Short mmCIF file of C-alpha atoms in Angstrom, two decimals:
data_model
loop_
_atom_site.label_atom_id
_atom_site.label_comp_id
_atom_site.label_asym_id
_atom_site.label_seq_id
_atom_site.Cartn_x
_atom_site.Cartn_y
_atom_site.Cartn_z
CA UNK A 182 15.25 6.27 -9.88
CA UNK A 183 17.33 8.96 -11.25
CA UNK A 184 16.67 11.31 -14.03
CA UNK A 185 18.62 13.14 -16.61
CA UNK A 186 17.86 15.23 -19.47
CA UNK A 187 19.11 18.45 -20.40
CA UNK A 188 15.74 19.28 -22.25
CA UNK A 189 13.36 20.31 -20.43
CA UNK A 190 9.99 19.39 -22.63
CA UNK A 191 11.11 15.81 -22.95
CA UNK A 192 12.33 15.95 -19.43
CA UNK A 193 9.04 16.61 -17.42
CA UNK A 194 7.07 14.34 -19.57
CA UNK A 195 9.24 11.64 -18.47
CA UNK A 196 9.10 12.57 -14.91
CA UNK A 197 5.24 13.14 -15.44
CA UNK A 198 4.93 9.18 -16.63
CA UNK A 199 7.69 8.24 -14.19
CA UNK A 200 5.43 10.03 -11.08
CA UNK A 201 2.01 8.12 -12.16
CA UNK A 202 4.10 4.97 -11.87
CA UNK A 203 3.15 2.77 -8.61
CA UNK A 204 6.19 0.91 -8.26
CA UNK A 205 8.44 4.09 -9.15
CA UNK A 206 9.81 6.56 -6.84
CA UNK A 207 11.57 9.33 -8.61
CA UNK A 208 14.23 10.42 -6.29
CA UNK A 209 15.90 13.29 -8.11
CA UNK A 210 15.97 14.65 -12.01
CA UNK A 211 19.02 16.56 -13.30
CA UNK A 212 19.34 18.72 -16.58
CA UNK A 213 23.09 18.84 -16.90
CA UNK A 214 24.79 16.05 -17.48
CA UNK A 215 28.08 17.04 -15.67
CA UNK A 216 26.26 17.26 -12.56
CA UNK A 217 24.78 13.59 -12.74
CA UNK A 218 27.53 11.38 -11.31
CA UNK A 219 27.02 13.44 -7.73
CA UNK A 220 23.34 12.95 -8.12
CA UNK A 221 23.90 9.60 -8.33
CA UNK A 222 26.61 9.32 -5.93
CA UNK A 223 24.06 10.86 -3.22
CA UNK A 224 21.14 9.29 -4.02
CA UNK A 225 22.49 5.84 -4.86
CA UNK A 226 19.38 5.34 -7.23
CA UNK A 227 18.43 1.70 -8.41
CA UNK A 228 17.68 2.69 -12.00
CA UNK A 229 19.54 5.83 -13.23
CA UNK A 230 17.86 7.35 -16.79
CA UNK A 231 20.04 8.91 -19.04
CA UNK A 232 18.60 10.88 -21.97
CA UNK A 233 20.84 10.85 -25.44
CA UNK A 234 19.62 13.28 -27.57
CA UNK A 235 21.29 16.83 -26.31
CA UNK A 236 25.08 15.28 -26.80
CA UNK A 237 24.93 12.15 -27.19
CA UNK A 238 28.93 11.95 -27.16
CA UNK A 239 28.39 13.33 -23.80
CA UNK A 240 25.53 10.98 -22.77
CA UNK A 241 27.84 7.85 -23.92
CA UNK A 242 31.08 9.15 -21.79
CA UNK A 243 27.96 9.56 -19.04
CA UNK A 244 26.91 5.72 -19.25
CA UNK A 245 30.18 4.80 -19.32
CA UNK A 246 31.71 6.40 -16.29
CA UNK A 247 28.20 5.71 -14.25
CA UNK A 248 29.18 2.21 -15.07
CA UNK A 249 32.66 2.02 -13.82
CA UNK A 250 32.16 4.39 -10.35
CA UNK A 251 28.75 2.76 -9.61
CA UNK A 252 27.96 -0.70 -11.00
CA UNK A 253 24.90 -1.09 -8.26
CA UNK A 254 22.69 1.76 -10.44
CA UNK A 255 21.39 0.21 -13.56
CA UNK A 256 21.25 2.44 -16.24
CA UNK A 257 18.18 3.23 -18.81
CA UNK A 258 19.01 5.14 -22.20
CA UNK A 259 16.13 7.18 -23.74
CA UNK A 260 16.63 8.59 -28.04
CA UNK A 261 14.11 10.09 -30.11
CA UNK A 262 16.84 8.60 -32.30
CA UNK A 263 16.39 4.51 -33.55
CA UNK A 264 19.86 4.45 -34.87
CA UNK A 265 21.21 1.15 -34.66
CA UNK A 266 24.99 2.59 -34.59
CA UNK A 267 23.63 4.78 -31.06
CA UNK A 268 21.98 1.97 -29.73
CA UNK A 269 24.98 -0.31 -30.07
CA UNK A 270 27.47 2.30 -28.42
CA UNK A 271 25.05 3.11 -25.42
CA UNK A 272 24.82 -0.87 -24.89
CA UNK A 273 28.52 -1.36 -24.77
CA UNK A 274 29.18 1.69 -22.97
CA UNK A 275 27.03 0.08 -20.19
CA UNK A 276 23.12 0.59 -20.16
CA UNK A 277 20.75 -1.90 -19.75
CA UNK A 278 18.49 -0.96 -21.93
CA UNK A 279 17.43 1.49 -24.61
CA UNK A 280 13.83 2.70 -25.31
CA UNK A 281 13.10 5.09 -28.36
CA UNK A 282 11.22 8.82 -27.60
CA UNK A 283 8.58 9.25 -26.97
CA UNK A 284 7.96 6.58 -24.44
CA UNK A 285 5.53 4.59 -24.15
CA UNK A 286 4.40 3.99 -20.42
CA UNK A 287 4.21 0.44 -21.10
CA UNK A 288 7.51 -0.07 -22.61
CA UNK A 289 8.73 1.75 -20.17
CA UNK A 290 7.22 -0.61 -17.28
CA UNK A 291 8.43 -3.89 -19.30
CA UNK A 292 12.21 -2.42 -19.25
CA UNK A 293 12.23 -1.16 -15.73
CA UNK A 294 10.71 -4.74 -14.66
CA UNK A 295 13.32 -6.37 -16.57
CA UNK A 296 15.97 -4.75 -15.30
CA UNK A 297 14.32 -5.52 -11.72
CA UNK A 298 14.93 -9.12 -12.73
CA UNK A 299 18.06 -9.01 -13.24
CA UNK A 300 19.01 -6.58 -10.59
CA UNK A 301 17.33 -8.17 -7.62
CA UNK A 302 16.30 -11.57 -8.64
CA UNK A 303 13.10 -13.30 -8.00
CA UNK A 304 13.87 -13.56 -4.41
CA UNK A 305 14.35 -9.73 -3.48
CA UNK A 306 11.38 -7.95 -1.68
CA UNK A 307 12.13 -4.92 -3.79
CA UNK A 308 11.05 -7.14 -6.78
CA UNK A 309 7.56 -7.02 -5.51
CA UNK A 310 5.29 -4.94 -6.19
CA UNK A 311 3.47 -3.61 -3.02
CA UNK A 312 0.43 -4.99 -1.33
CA UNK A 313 -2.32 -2.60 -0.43
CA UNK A 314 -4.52 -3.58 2.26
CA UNK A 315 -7.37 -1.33 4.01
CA UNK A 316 -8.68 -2.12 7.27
CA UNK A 317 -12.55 -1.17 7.18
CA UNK A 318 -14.93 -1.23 9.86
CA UNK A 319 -18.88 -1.94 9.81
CA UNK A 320 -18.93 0.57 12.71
CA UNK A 321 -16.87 1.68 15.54
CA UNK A 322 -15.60 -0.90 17.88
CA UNK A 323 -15.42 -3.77 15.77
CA UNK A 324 -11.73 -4.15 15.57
CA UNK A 325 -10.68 -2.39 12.92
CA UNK A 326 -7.39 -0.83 14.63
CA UNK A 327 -6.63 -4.42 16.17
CA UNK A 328 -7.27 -6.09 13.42
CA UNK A 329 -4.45 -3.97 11.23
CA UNK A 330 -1.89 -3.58 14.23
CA UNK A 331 -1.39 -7.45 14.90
CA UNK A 332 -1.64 -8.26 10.89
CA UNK A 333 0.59 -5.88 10.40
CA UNK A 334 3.17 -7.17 13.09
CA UNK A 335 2.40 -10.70 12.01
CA UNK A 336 3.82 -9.95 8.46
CA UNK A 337 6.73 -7.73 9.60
CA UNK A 338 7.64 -10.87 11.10
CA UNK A 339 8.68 -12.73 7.99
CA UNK A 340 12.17 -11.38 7.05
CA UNK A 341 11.61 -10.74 3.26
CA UNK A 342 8.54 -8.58 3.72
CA UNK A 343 8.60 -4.54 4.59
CA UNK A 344 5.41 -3.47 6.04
CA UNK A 345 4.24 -0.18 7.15
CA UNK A 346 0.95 0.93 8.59
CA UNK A 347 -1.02 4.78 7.80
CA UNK A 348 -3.37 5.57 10.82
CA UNK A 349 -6.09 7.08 8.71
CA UNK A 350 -8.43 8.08 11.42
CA UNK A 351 -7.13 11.05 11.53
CA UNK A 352 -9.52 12.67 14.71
CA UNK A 353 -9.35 9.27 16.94
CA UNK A 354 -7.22 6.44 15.66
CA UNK A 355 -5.15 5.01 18.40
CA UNK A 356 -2.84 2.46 16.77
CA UNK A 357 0.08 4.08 18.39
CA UNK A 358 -2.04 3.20 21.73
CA UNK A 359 -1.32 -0.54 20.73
CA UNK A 360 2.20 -0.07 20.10
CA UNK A 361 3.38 1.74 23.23
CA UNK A 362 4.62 4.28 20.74
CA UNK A 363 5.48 7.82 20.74
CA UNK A 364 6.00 9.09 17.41
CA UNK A 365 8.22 12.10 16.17
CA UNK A 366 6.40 12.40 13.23
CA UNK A 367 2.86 11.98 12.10
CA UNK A 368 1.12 12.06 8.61
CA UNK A 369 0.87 16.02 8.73
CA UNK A 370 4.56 16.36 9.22
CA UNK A 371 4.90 14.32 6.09
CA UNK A 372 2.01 15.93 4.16
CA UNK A 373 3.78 19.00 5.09
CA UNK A 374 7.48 18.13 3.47
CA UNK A 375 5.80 15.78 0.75
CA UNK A 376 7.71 17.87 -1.73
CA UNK A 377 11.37 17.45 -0.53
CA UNK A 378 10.52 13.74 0.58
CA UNK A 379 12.82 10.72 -1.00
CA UNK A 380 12.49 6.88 0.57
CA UNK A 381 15.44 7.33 3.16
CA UNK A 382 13.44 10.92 4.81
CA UNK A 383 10.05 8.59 4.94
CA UNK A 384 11.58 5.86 6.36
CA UNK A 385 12.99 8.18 9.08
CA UNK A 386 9.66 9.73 9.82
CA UNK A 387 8.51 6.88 10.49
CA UNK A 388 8.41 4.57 14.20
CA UNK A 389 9.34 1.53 13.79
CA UNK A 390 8.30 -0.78 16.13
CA UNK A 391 10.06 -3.82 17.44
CA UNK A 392 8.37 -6.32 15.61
CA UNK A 393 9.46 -4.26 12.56
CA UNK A 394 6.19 -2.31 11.54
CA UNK A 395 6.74 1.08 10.49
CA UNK A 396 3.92 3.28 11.91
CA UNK A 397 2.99 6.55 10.32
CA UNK A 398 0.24 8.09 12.90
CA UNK A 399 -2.12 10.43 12.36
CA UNK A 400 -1.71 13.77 13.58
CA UNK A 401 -1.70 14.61 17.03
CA UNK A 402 -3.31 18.47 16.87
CA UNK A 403 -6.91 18.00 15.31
CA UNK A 404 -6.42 21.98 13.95
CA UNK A 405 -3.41 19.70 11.64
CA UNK A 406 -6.35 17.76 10.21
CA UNK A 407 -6.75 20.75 7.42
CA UNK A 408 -3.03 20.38 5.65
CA UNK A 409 -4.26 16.63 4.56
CA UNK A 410 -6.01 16.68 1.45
CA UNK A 411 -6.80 14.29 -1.42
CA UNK A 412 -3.84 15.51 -3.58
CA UNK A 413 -1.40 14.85 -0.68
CA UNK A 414 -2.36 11.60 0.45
CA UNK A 415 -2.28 9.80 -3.05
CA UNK A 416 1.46 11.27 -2.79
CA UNK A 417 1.88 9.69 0.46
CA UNK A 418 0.68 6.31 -0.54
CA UNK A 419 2.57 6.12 -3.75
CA UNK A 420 5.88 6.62 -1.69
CA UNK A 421 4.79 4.20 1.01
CA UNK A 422 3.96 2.05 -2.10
CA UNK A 423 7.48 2.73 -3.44
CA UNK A 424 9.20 1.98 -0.11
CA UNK A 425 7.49 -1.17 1.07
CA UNK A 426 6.30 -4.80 0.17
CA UNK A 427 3.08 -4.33 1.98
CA UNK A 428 1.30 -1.28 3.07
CA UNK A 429 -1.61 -1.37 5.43
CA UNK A 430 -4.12 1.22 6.30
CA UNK A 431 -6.54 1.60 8.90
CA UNK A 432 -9.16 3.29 7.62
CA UNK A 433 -11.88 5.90 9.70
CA UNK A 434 -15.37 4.70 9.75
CA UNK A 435 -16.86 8.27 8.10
CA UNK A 436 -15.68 6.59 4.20
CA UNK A 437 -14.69 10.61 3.57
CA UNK A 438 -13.10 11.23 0.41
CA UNK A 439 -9.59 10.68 1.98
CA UNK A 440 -10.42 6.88 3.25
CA UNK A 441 -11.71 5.77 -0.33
CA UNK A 442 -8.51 7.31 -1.89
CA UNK A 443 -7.21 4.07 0.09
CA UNK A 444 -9.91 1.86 -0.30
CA UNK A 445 -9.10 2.17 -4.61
CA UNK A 446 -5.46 1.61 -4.25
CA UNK A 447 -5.87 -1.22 -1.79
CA UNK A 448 -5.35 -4.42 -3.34
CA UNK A 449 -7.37 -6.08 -0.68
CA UNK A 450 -10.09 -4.45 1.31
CA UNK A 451 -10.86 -6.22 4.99
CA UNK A 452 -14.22 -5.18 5.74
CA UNK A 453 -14.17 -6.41 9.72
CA UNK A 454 -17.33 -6.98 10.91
CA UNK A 455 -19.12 -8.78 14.26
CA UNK A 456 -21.99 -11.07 14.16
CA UNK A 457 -25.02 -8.67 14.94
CA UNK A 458 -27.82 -6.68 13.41
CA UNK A 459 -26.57 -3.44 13.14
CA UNK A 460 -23.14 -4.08 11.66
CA UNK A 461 -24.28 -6.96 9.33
CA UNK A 462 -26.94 -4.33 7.93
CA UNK A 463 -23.53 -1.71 7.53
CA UNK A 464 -22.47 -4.75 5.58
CA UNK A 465 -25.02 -4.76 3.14
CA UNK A 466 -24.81 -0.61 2.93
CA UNK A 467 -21.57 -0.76 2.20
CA UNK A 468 -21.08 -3.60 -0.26
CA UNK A 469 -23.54 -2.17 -2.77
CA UNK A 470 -21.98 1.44 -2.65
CA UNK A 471 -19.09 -0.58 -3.58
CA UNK A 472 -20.61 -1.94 -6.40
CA UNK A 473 -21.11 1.21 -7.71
CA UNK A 474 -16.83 1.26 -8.27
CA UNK A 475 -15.78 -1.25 -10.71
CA UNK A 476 -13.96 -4.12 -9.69
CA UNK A 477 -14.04 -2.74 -5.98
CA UNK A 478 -16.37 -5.27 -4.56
CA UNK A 479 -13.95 -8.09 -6.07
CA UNK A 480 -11.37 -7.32 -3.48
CA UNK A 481 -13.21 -6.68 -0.75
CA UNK A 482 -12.84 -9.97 1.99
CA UNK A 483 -15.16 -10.13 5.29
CA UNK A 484 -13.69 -10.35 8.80
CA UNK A 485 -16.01 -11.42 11.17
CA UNK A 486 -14.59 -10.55 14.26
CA UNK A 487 -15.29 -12.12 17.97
CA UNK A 488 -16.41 -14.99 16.45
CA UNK A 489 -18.04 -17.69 18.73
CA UNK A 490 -19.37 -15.11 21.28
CA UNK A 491 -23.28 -15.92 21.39
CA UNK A 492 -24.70 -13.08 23.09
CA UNK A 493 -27.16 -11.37 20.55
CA UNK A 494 -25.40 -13.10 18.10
CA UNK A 495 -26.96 -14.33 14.23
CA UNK A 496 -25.87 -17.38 13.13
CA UNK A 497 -22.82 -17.35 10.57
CA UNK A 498 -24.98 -19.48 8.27
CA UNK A 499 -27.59 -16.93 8.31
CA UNK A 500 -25.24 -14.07 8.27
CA UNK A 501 -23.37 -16.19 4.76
CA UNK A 502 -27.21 -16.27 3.11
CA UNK A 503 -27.44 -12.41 3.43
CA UNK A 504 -24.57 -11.30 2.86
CA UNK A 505 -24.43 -13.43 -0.39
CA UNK A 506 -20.71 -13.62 0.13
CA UNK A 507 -18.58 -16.35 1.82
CA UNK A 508 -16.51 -14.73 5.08
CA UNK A 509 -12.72 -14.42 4.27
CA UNK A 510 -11.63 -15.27 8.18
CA UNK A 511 -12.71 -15.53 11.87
CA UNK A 512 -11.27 -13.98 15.06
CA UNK A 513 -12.06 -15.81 17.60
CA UNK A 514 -13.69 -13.88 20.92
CA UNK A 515 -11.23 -13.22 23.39
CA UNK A 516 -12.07 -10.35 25.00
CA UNK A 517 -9.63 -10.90 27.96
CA UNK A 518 -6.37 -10.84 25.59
CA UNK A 519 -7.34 -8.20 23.57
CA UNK A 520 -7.99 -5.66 26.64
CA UNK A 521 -4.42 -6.87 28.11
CA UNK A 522 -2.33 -6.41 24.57
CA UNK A 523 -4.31 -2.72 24.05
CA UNK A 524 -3.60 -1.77 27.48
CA UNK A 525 0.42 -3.25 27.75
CA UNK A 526 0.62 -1.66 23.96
CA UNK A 527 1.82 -4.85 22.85
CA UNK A 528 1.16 -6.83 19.81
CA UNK A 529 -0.36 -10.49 20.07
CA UNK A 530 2.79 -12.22 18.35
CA UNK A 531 4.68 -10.69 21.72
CA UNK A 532 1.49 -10.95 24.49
CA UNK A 533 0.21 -14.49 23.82
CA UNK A 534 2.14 -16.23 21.03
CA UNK A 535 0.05 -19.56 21.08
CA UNK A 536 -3.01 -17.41 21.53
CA UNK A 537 -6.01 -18.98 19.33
CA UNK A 538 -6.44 -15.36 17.92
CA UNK A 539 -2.93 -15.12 17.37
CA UNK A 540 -3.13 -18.06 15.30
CA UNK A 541 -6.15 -16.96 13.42
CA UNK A 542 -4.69 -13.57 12.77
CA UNK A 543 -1.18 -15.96 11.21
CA UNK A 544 -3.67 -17.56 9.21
CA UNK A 545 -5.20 -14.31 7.80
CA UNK A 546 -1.51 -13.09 6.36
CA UNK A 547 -0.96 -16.35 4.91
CA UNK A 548 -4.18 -16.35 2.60
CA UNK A 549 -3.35 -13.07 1.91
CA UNK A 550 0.30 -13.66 0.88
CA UNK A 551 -1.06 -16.77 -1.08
CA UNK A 552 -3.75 -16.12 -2.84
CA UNK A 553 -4.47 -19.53 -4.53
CA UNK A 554 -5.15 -20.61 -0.46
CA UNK A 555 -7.78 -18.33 -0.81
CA UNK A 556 -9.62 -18.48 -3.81
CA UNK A 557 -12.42 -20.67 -1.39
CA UNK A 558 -13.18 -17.47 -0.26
CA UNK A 559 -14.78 -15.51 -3.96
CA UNK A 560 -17.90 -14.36 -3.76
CA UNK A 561 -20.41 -17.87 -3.26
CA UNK A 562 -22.41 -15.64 -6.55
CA UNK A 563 -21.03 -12.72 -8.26
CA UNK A 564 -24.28 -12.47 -10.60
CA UNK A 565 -26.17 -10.75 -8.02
CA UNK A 566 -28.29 -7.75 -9.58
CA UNK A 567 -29.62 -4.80 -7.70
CA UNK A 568 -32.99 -6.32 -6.71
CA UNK A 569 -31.46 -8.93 -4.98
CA UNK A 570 -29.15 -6.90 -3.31
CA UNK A 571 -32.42 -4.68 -1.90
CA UNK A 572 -34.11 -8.48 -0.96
CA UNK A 573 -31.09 -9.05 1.33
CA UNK A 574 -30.94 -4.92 2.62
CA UNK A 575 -34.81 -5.42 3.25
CA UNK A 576 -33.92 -8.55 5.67
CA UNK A 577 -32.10 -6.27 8.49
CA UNK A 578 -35.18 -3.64 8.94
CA UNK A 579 -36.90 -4.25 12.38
CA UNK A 580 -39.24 -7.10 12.41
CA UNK A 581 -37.39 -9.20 9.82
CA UNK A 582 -36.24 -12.52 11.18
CA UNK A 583 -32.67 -12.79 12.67
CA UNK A 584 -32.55 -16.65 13.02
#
């Protein structure tokens, strides 16, 4: 979007509601009319918001030119003025629609999603809003980074879907490793030029990878670690959110301040887990801290990863009766493959196509692009209260029975 109003109160409350809007990206704001049309020309914004009430001969000459030299930009009128006679001459001079000052944020979301409607069509992937998903881990090693790599290839693959992944283990993560990439940029160069950032810069400090992930790294100097704070990231995720159908993020396994900033935008959290005391116990931890956020522990799903590989091993019935919770998905255990794509640094889809865990991994994006294929997989009983969560935590202490 594009932005202009000559005053400067009504102005930077607009770009104030316009900046806490997910599925917004506010590209550039003007406060002279004249100089508009270049903005626009420049920035070729989808939405372009044109405020009336400075000249609003001016503003209607604005619309109307806008109109003629770029048809693509839909345009938005804002008037602390109702006046039927204004609101007629800024909808035949061209904008598609008119809200009254001062907005409200939900007017202004119906409008802008109406004039997504009719600008892209039900089709479009820029009609959707974007899908959040964070990669957790019970504990290192599970397959957290694996697990987000080849999902996120696996959805890149479907032509209507843009998909990006944010190494968030910022000291260690290695998804780069699995992509044979070498990135220009990481998230500290971004964190860094947040402030002069629009979609096209992000998109070009990012690597995109040939199965058409975009991969934004974390930083290669650990001393760069200090620049990314809480303020910054939720900046960086609201223009990945802006720029993409589905963002994925692959979490650390510390749960610092910066990984739950993720974990309460995500959509869907995958908690990935194996089949064995100590990370089924993490399970438990971690699912009633969760609690303690509401609605959180609604989108969490369980990955049980390495399925079918019996060595010290529980049972997934016993591991279902704990946990309280049905299991979202299983990778199968195959060790072999897994070593060969990590070391080649290439994804399953490319490695072993007709892989069993390549197929399990297809089947993961699907029931997460359709949810009604996985409403089987709600919580078996959401009325859980905190004794019974301790009656399951007690079960994992040494001694208790692991049959």
């Amino acid at each position: 979007m594009a932005l202009v109003d000559p005053n400067d109160s009504s102005r930077e409350t607009l770009k104030a509601m316009l900046l806490g809007m997910d599925t917004v990206w506010l590209e550039a704001d003007c406060s002279r009319y004249e100089f508009f049309p270049d903005i626009v020309d420049q920035t070729t914004p989808d939405v372009g918001v044109i405020s009336l009430d400075t000249d609003s001969t001016a503003a209607i000459k604005l619309i109307e030119r806008i109109t003629r030299e770029t048809p693509d930009t839909a345009l938005l009128a804002t008037s602390a003025v109702s006046d039927g006679q204004l609101i007629l001459q800024a909808i035949r001079a061209g904008a598609r629609e008119f809200l009254t000052l001062p907005l409200v944020e939900e007017e202004l979301s119906s409008a802008l999603g109406r004039i997504s409607q009719t600008k892209f069509g039900g089709g479009d992937a820029r009609n959707r809003s974007c899908e959040v998903i964070a990669i957790a881990g019970a504990t290192g090693g599970v397959g957290t980074t694996s697990t987000a790599v080849n999902l996120g290839c696996v959805l890149a693959e479907e032509s209507r879907n843009s998909v990006a992944l944010l190494d968030l283990d910022l000291a260690l993560g290695d998804a780069d490793v699995f992509l044979d990439a070498i990135p220009d940029y990481t998230l500290a160069d971004v964190v860094q030029n947040i402030g002069r950032l629009d979609i096209q810069l992000l998109k070009k400090s990012l690597t995109k990878h040939s199965s058409g992930l975009y991969l934004l790294p974390r930083p290669v100097e650990l001393h760069d670690l200090e620049a990314i704070d809480t303020e910054s990231l939720r900046k960086v995720v609201g223009l990945l959110k802006a720029s993409f159908t589905h963002l994925i993020v692959d979490l650390s396994k510390t749960y610092n301040a910066l990984d739950m900033i993720a974990i309460e935008s995500a959509s869907r959290v995958l908690l990935v887990t194996q089949l064995d005391l100590p990370c089924l116990r993490n399970v438990v931890r971690l699912m009633m801290s969760f609690d303690e956020t509401e609605g959180l522990a609604e989108r969490v799903e369980i990955i049980v990863n390495r399925a079918g590989l019996d060595a010290g091993q529980i049972s997934l019935k016993k591991a279902k009766e704990t946990l309280g919770r049905e299991i979202f998905a299983l990778l199968p255990n195959d060790y072999r493959t897994m070593v060969e794509v990590r070391n080649n640094g290439v994804p399953l889809i490319t490695q072993a196509p007709k892989a069993a865990l390549t197929q399990a991994f297809r089947d993961v994006a699907y029931r997460l692009t359709h949810r009604e294929a996985g409403a089987a997989a709600e919580e078996s009983s959401s009325a859980d209260d905190h004794s019974s969560n301790e009656s399951r935590w007690k079960r994992f202490w040494p001694g208790a029975a692991k049959a």
